[in-house]
Short mmCIF file of C-alpha atoms and ligand atoms in Angstrom, two decimals:
data_model
loop_
_atom_site.label_atom_id
_atom_site.label_comp_id
_atom_site.label_asym_id
_atom_site.label_seq_id
_atom_site.Cartn_x
_atom_site.Cartn_y
_atom_site.Cartn_z
CA MET A 1 104.47 87.60 126.36
CA ARG A 2 102.37 86.98 123.30
CA GLU A 3 102.45 88.99 120.13
CA ARG A 4 99.74 90.34 117.91
CA ILE A 5 100.19 91.63 114.37
CA LYS A 6 98.55 94.92 113.49
CA GLU A 7 98.27 95.68 109.77
CA LEU A 8 100.35 98.64 108.64
CA ILE A 9 100.29 98.29 104.84
CA SER A 10 97.56 96.28 103.12
CA GLU A 11 98.10 93.61 100.47
CA GLU A 12 96.28 95.81 97.91
CA SER A 13 98.53 98.81 98.60
CA ILE A 14 101.67 96.70 98.31
CA GLU A 15 100.55 95.17 95.02
CA ARG A 16 99.62 98.56 93.58
CA ARG A 17 103.00 100.01 94.55
CA ILE A 18 104.90 96.98 93.20
CA ARG A 19 103.11 97.37 89.85
CA GLU A 20 104.18 101.04 89.73
CA LEU A 21 107.77 100.19 90.57
CA ALA A 22 107.86 97.32 88.06
CA ALA A 23 106.62 99.66 85.32
CA GLN A 24 109.31 102.19 86.24
CA ILE A 25 112.03 99.51 86.24
CA SER A 26 110.80 98.10 82.89
CA CYS A 27 111.10 101.58 81.43
CA ASP A 28 114.50 102.38 82.98
CA TYR A 29 116.10 99.13 81.77
CA LYS A 30 114.48 99.04 78.34
CA GLY A 31 116.80 97.23 75.93
CA ARG A 32 119.21 96.24 78.72
CA PRO A 33 118.99 92.72 80.23
CA LEU A 34 118.45 93.08 83.96
CA HIS A 35 120.06 90.82 86.58
CA LEU A 36 118.09 90.73 89.83
CA ILE A 37 119.84 89.73 93.04
CA CYS A 38 117.61 88.58 95.85
CA ILE A 39 118.89 88.89 99.39
CA LEU A 40 117.55 85.85 101.23
CA LYS A 41 115.42 85.20 103.04
CA GLY A 42 113.61 88.49 103.55
CA GLY A 43 113.71 89.61 99.93
CA ALA A 44 112.21 86.40 98.50
CA VAL A 45 108.50 87.30 98.49
CA PHE A 46 109.14 90.81 97.17
CA LEU A 47 111.45 89.49 94.43
CA CYS A 48 108.78 87.05 93.15
CA GLU A 49 106.02 89.66 93.12
CA LEU A 50 108.27 92.27 91.51
CA ALA A 51 109.99 90.06 88.93
CA LYS A 52 106.80 88.71 87.39
CA ARG A 53 105.58 92.23 86.69
CA ILE A 54 108.80 93.53 85.13
CA GLN A 55 108.96 93.46 81.36
CA ASN A 56 112.58 92.95 80.40
CA GLU A 57 113.88 90.60 77.77
CA GLY A 58 116.77 88.54 79.07
CA LEU A 59 115.97 89.16 82.76
CA THR A 60 117.90 86.79 85.03
CA MET A 61 118.00 86.32 88.79
CA ASP A 62 120.38 85.04 91.40
CA PHE A 63 120.19 84.59 95.16
CA MET A 64 122.50 85.28 98.03
CA SER A 65 122.32 85.03 101.77
CA VAL A 66 124.30 87.19 104.16
CA SER A 67 124.48 87.64 107.87
CA SER A 68 125.91 90.62 109.62
CA TYR A 69 128.01 90.24 112.68
CA GLY A 70 126.75 92.18 115.63
CA SER A 71 125.02 91.90 118.93
CA GLY A 72 121.26 91.76 119.31
CA THR A 73 119.28 93.86 116.88
CA GLU A 74 122.04 96.28 115.85
CA SER A 75 123.99 95.08 112.84
CA SER A 76 127.68 95.89 112.79
CA GLY A 77 127.91 96.29 109.05
CA ILE A 78 130.47 93.52 108.73
CA VAL A 79 128.79 91.18 106.30
CA ARG A 80 129.49 87.47 106.12
CA ILE A 81 128.37 85.68 102.97
CA VAL A 82 126.39 82.60 103.96
CA LYS A 83 125.43 81.67 100.40
CA ASP A 84 127.20 83.39 97.54
CA LEU A 85 125.80 84.16 94.10
CA ASP A 86 126.05 81.39 91.49
CA GLU A 87 126.90 83.70 88.61
CA PRO A 88 129.49 86.45 88.00
CA LEU A 89 128.42 90.11 87.86
CA MET A 90 131.02 91.34 85.38
CA GLY A 91 129.48 93.74 82.87
CA ARG A 92 125.89 93.14 84.01
CA GLU A 93 123.09 95.53 84.91
CA VAL A 94 122.52 94.50 88.51
CA LEU A 95 119.60 95.35 90.77
CA ILE A 96 119.71 94.24 94.41
CA VAL A 97 116.27 93.35 95.77
CA GLU A 98 116.03 93.75 99.54
CA ASP A 99 113.21 93.55 102.08
CA ILE A 100 114.06 96.53 104.28
CA ILE A 101 116.80 99.08 104.81
CA ASP A 102 117.17 99.88 108.47
CA THR A 103 120.55 101.25 109.62
CA GLY A 104 121.89 100.71 106.11
CA SER A 105 124.99 98.91 107.42
CA THR A 106 124.32 95.57 105.68
CA LEU A 107 123.64 97.05 102.25
CA ASN A 108 126.42 99.61 102.49
CA HIS A 109 128.93 96.82 103.01
CA LEU A 110 127.31 94.42 100.53
CA ARG A 111 127.21 97.08 97.83
CA LYS A 112 130.95 97.73 98.11
CA LEU A 113 131.62 94.00 98.01
CA LEU A 114 129.54 93.47 94.86
CA LEU A 115 130.95 96.55 93.12
CA GLU A 116 134.36 94.87 93.24
CA ARG A 117 132.95 92.18 90.92
CA GLY A 118 132.69 94.69 88.08
CA PRO A 119 128.97 95.06 87.27
CA ARG A 120 128.10 97.56 84.55
CA SER A 121 125.63 99.14 86.97
CA LEU A 122 124.53 98.34 90.51
CA GLU A 123 121.30 99.74 91.95
CA ILE A 124 119.19 98.98 95.00
CA CYS A 125 115.48 98.24 95.18
CA THR A 126 113.82 97.84 98.57
CA LEU A 127 110.29 97.04 99.70
CA LEU A 128 110.61 99.09 102.89
CA ASP A 129 112.81 101.90 104.10
CA LYS A 130 113.19 103.19 107.66
CA PRO A 131 115.07 106.44 106.97
CA SER A 132 114.99 107.61 110.59
CA ARG A 133 117.22 104.68 111.58
CA ARG A 134 119.92 105.26 108.99
CA LEU A 135 123.53 105.18 110.21
CA GLN A 136 125.24 104.49 106.88
CA ASP A 137 124.35 106.26 103.69
CA VAL A 138 123.00 103.93 100.98
CA PRO A 139 121.96 105.07 97.51
CA VAL A 140 118.44 103.62 97.16
CA ARG A 141 117.16 103.82 93.58
CA TYR A 142 113.73 102.23 94.10
CA SER A 143 111.71 102.05 97.31
CA CYS A 144 108.08 100.98 97.74
CA PHE A 145 107.33 102.46 101.15
CA LYS A 146 109.02 104.61 103.77
CA ILE A 147 107.92 103.49 107.24
CA PRO A 148 108.38 104.82 110.78
CA ASP A 149 110.75 103.20 113.26
CA ARG A 150 108.60 100.16 114.11
CA PHE A 151 109.46 96.47 113.92
CA VAL A 152 107.48 95.02 111.04
CA VAL A 153 106.79 91.54 109.66
CA GLY A 154 105.14 89.96 106.65
CA TYR A 155 105.79 89.89 102.91
CA GLY A 156 109.08 88.10 103.55
CA LEU A 157 110.04 89.83 106.79
CA ASP A 158 110.22 87.76 109.94
CA TYR A 159 110.11 87.88 113.70
CA ASP A 160 112.11 84.88 114.90
CA GLN A 161 111.69 83.30 111.44
CA ARG A 162 107.88 83.51 111.59
CA TYR A 163 105.30 85.62 109.72
CA ARG A 164 107.23 85.71 106.42
CA ASN A 165 104.13 84.38 104.62
CA LEU A 166 101.75 87.18 105.68
CA PRO A 167 100.42 88.86 102.51
CA TYR A 168 100.55 92.31 104.19
CA ILE A 169 103.03 94.30 106.31
CA GLY A 170 102.22 94.38 110.00
CA VAL A 171 103.64 95.80 113.20
CA VAL A 172 104.42 93.38 116.00
CA GLU A 173 102.65 94.30 119.23
CA PHE A 174 103.54 92.49 122.40
CA GLN A 175 100.95 91.87 125.07
CA ASP A 176 100.89 90.11 128.43
CA SER A 177 99.29 86.71 127.95
CA GLU A 178 97.28 87.23 131.17
CA ASN A 179 95.54 90.29 129.76
CA SER A 180 94.80 88.95 126.31
P1 IMP B 201 120.52 97.07 108.41
O1 IMP B 201 121.93 96.63 108.19
O2 IMP B 201 120.34 97.68 109.77
O3 IMP B 201 119.99 97.98 107.33
O4 IMP B 201 119.71 95.72 108.47
C1 IMP B 201 118.74 95.40 107.61
C2 IMP B 201 118.25 94.02 107.94
O5 IMP B 201 117.73 93.94 109.29
C3 IMP B 201 117.07 93.68 107.05
O6 IMP B 201 117.50 93.09 105.85
C4 IMP B 201 116.25 92.77 107.91
O7 IMP B 201 116.70 91.43 107.78
C5 IMP B 201 116.50 93.24 109.32
N1 IMP B 201 115.42 94.15 109.78
C6 IMP B 201 115.52 95.48 110.01
N2 IMP B 201 114.35 96.01 110.42
C7 IMP B 201 113.47 94.97 110.44
C8 IMP B 201 112.06 94.89 110.77
O8 IMP B 201 111.38 95.86 111.13
N3 IMP B 201 111.51 93.65 110.67
C9 IMP B 201 112.21 92.54 110.26
N4 IMP B 201 113.52 92.59 109.95
C10 IMP B 201 114.15 93.79 110.04
MG1 MG B 202 117.25 91.41 104.80
#
Protein backbone atom coordinates (compact mmCIF):
# COMPACT_ATOMS: atom_id res chain seq x y z
CA MET A 1 0.00 0.00 0.00
CA ARG A 2 1.30 3.42 -0.89
CA GLU A 3 -0.28 6.69 0.06
CA ARG A 4 -0.94 9.85 -1.86
CA ILE A 5 -1.82 13.22 -0.37
CA LYS A 6 -4.70 15.13 -1.92
CA GLU A 7 -4.93 18.81 -1.01
CA LEU A 8 -7.99 19.70 1.05
CA ILE A 9 -7.15 23.21 2.30
CA SER A 10 -4.56 25.34 0.51
CA GLU A 11 -1.68 27.19 2.15
CA GLU A 12 -3.26 30.53 1.10
CA SER A 13 -6.61 29.68 2.69
CA ILE A 14 -4.95 28.60 5.93
CA GLU A 15 -2.87 31.77 6.13
CA ARG A 16 -5.88 33.98 5.42
CA ARG A 17 -7.91 32.24 8.13
CA ILE A 18 -5.04 32.39 10.65
CA ARG A 19 -4.74 36.15 10.06
CA GLU A 20 -8.48 36.54 10.76
CA LEU A 21 -8.27 34.47 13.92
CA ALA A 22 -5.14 36.31 15.12
CA ALA A 23 -6.91 39.65 14.66
CA GLN A 24 -9.90 38.36 16.63
CA ILE A 25 -7.65 37.05 19.44
CA SER A 26 -5.67 40.33 19.53
CA CYS A 27 -8.94 42.18 19.98
CA ASP A 28 -10.41 39.79 22.57
CA TYR A 29 -7.29 39.87 24.78
CA LYS A 30 -6.54 43.57 24.42
CA GLY A 31 -4.79 44.78 27.57
CA ARG A 32 -4.52 41.25 28.99
CA PRO A 33 -1.22 39.31 28.61
CA LEU A 34 -1.98 36.06 26.82
CA HIS A 35 -0.33 32.73 27.66
CA LEU A 36 -0.37 30.30 24.73
CA ILE A 37 -0.04 26.59 25.38
CA CYS A 38 1.04 24.48 22.46
CA ILE A 39 0.10 20.82 22.44
CA LEU A 40 3.05 19.02 20.85
CA LYS A 41 3.76 17.89 18.31
CA GLY A 42 0.73 18.54 16.14
CA GLY A 43 0.07 22.08 17.34
CA ALA A 44 3.62 23.35 16.71
CA VAL A 45 3.27 24.68 13.15
CA PHE A 46 -0.10 26.31 13.87
CA LEU A 47 1.22 27.91 17.07
CA CYS A 48 4.16 29.54 15.23
CA GLU A 49 1.99 30.88 12.41
CA LEU A 50 -0.69 32.11 14.81
CA ALA A 51 1.57 33.60 17.50
CA LYS A 52 3.55 35.82 15.15
CA ARG A 53 0.35 37.46 13.91
CA ILE A 54 -1.19 38.11 17.34
CA GLN A 55 -0.66 41.56 18.75
CA ASN A 56 -0.55 41.23 22.51
CA GLU A 57 1.90 42.88 24.84
CA GLY A 58 3.34 40.39 27.30
CA LEU A 59 2.38 37.31 25.26
CA THR A 60 4.14 34.18 26.53
CA MET A 61 4.11 30.56 25.40
CA ASP A 62 4.69 27.16 26.87
CA PHE A 63 4.68 23.63 25.48
CA MET A 64 3.30 20.34 26.61
CA SER A 65 3.10 16.87 25.22
CA VAL A 66 0.39 14.37 26.07
CA SER A 67 -0.55 10.92 24.96
CA SER A 68 -3.91 9.33 25.43
CA TYR A 69 -4.23 5.74 26.41
CA GLY A 70 -6.32 3.72 24.05
CA SER A 71 -6.22 1.13 21.36
CA GLY A 72 -5.59 1.96 17.72
CA THR A 73 -7.06 5.20 16.47
CA GLU A 74 -9.70 5.69 19.18
CA SER A 75 -8.42 7.68 22.13
CA SER A 76 -9.73 6.70 25.54
CA GLY A 77 -9.69 10.18 26.97
CA ILE A 78 -7.29 9.20 29.73
CA VAL A 79 -4.45 11.61 29.20
CA ARG A 80 -0.87 10.94 30.26
CA ILE A 81 1.44 13.93 30.43
CA VAL A 82 4.62 13.12 28.53
CA LYS A 83 6.13 16.59 28.91
CA ASP A 84 4.55 18.99 31.36
CA LEU A 85 4.43 22.77 31.14
CA ASP A 86 7.45 24.66 32.51
CA GLU A 87 5.43 27.47 34.05
CA PRO A 88 2.44 27.68 36.43
CA LEU A 89 -0.98 28.76 35.13
CA MET A 90 -2.25 30.45 38.28
CA GLY A 91 -4.06 33.69 37.46
CA ARG A 92 -3.11 33.67 33.77
CA GLU A 93 -5.17 34.12 30.62
CA VAL A 94 -4.53 30.76 28.97
CA LEU A 95 -5.24 29.72 25.39
CA ILE A 96 -4.63 26.11 24.39
CA VAL A 97 -3.44 25.78 20.78
CA GLU A 98 -4.27 22.40 19.26
CA ASP A 99 -4.00 20.90 15.78
CA ILE A 100 -7.32 19.06 15.56
CA ILE A 101 -10.28 18.13 17.71
CA ASP A 102 -11.59 14.73 16.76
CA THR A 103 -13.56 12.81 19.41
CA GLY A 104 -12.78 15.57 21.90
CA SER A 105 -11.62 13.07 24.53
CA THR A 106 -8.04 14.34 24.80
CA LEU A 107 -8.94 18.01 25.17
CA ASN A 108 -11.89 17.33 27.46
CA HIS A 109 -9.58 15.59 29.90
CA LEU A 110 -6.68 18.01 29.44
CA ARG A 111 -8.92 21.01 30.00
CA LYS A 112 -10.14 19.67 33.35
CA LEU A 113 -6.56 18.93 34.36
CA LEU A 114 -5.33 22.44 33.52
CA LEU A 115 -8.34 24.13 35.14
CA GLU A 116 -7.19 22.65 38.45
CA ARG A 117 -4.06 24.82 38.16
CA GLY A 118 -6.12 27.97 38.63
CA PRO A 119 -5.85 29.97 35.38
CA ARG A 120 -7.83 33.20 35.25
CA SER A 121 -9.34 31.99 31.97
CA LEU A 122 -8.84 28.90 29.82
CA GLU A 123 -9.94 28.82 26.18
CA ILE A 124 -9.28 26.51 23.25
CA CYS A 125 -8.05 27.40 19.78
CA THR A 126 -7.85 24.69 17.13
CA LEU A 127 -6.71 24.62 13.52
CA LEU A 128 -9.17 21.89 12.55
CA ASP A 129 -12.39 20.53 13.95
CA LYS A 130 -14.16 17.30 12.99
CA PRO A 131 -17.53 17.90 14.68
CA SER A 132 -19.14 14.74 13.28
CA ARG A 133 -16.70 12.62 15.31
CA ARG A 134 -17.33 14.27 18.66
CA LEU A 135 -17.92 11.98 21.64
CA GLN A 136 -17.07 14.43 24.43
CA ASP A 137 -18.27 17.99 24.50
CA VAL A 138 -15.45 20.55 24.36
CA PRO A 139 -15.98 24.32 24.44
CA VAL A 140 -14.00 25.51 21.40
CA ARG A 141 -13.56 29.29 21.38
CA TYR A 142 -11.57 29.63 18.14
CA SER A 143 -11.52 27.24 15.18
CA CYS A 144 -10.00 27.82 11.73
CA PHE A 145 -11.78 25.12 9.75
CA LYS A 146 -14.46 22.49 10.25
CA ILE A 147 -13.65 19.42 8.16
CA PRO A 148 -15.47 16.19 7.29
CA ASP A 149 -14.54 12.85 8.83
CA ARG A 150 -11.35 12.24 6.81
CA PHE A 151 -7.83 11.51 8.02
CA VAL A 152 -5.76 14.59 7.27
CA VAL A 153 -2.07 15.51 7.41
CA GLY A 154 0.10 18.59 7.02
CA TYR A 155 0.56 21.86 8.89
CA GLY A 156 1.76 19.91 11.92
CA LEU A 157 -0.50 16.88 11.58
CA ASP A 158 1.12 13.53 10.88
CA TYR A 159 0.53 10.08 9.51
CA ASP A 160 3.04 7.82 11.25
CA GLN A 161 5.09 10.92 12.17
CA ARG A 162 5.41 12.02 8.53
CA TYR A 163 3.95 14.94 6.54
CA ARG A 164 4.00 17.42 9.46
CA ASN A 165 5.98 19.86 7.27
CA LEU A 166 3.44 20.10 4.43
CA PRO A 167 2.39 23.76 4.08
CA TYR A 168 -1.23 22.73 3.32
CA ILE A 169 -3.81 20.30 4.75
CA GLY A 170 -4.24 17.13 2.74
CA VAL A 171 -6.25 13.92 2.87
CA VAL A 172 -4.34 10.65 2.89
CA GLU A 173 -5.41 8.36 0.06
CA PHE A 174 -4.16 4.81 0.00
CA GLN A 175 -3.52 3.04 -3.26
CA ASP A 176 -2.22 -0.37 -4.29
CA SER A 177 1.41 0.01 -5.31
CA GLU A 178 0.78 -2.27 -8.32
CA ASN A 179 -1.80 0.11 -9.76
CA SER A 180 0.06 3.34 -9.17
P1 LIG B 1 -9.31 13.26 20.18
O1 LIG B 1 -9.05 12.94 21.62
O2 LIG B 1 -10.05 12.14 19.50
O3 LIG B 1 -9.98 14.58 19.96
O4 LIG B 1 -7.87 13.23 19.53
C1 LIG B 1 -7.31 14.28 18.94
C2 LIG B 1 -5.92 13.90 18.49
O5 LIG B 1 -5.95 12.80 17.56
C3 LIG B 1 -5.31 15.05 17.72
O6 LIG B 1 -4.65 15.94 18.58
C4 LIG B 1 -4.41 14.36 16.74
O7 LIG B 1 -3.15 14.11 17.34
C5 LIG B 1 -5.09 13.04 16.46
N1 LIG B 1 -5.89 13.10 15.21
C6 LIG B 1 -7.23 13.08 15.10
N2 LIG B 1 -7.64 13.16 13.82
C7 LIG B 1 -6.50 13.24 13.09
C8 LIG B 1 -6.25 13.37 11.66
O8 LIG B 1 -7.16 13.41 10.81
N3 LIG B 1 -4.95 13.43 11.30
C9 LIG B 1 -3.91 13.40 12.19
N4 LIG B 1 -4.11 13.29 13.52
C10 LIG B 1 -5.38 13.21 13.97
MG1 LIG C 1 -2.82 16.71 18.86
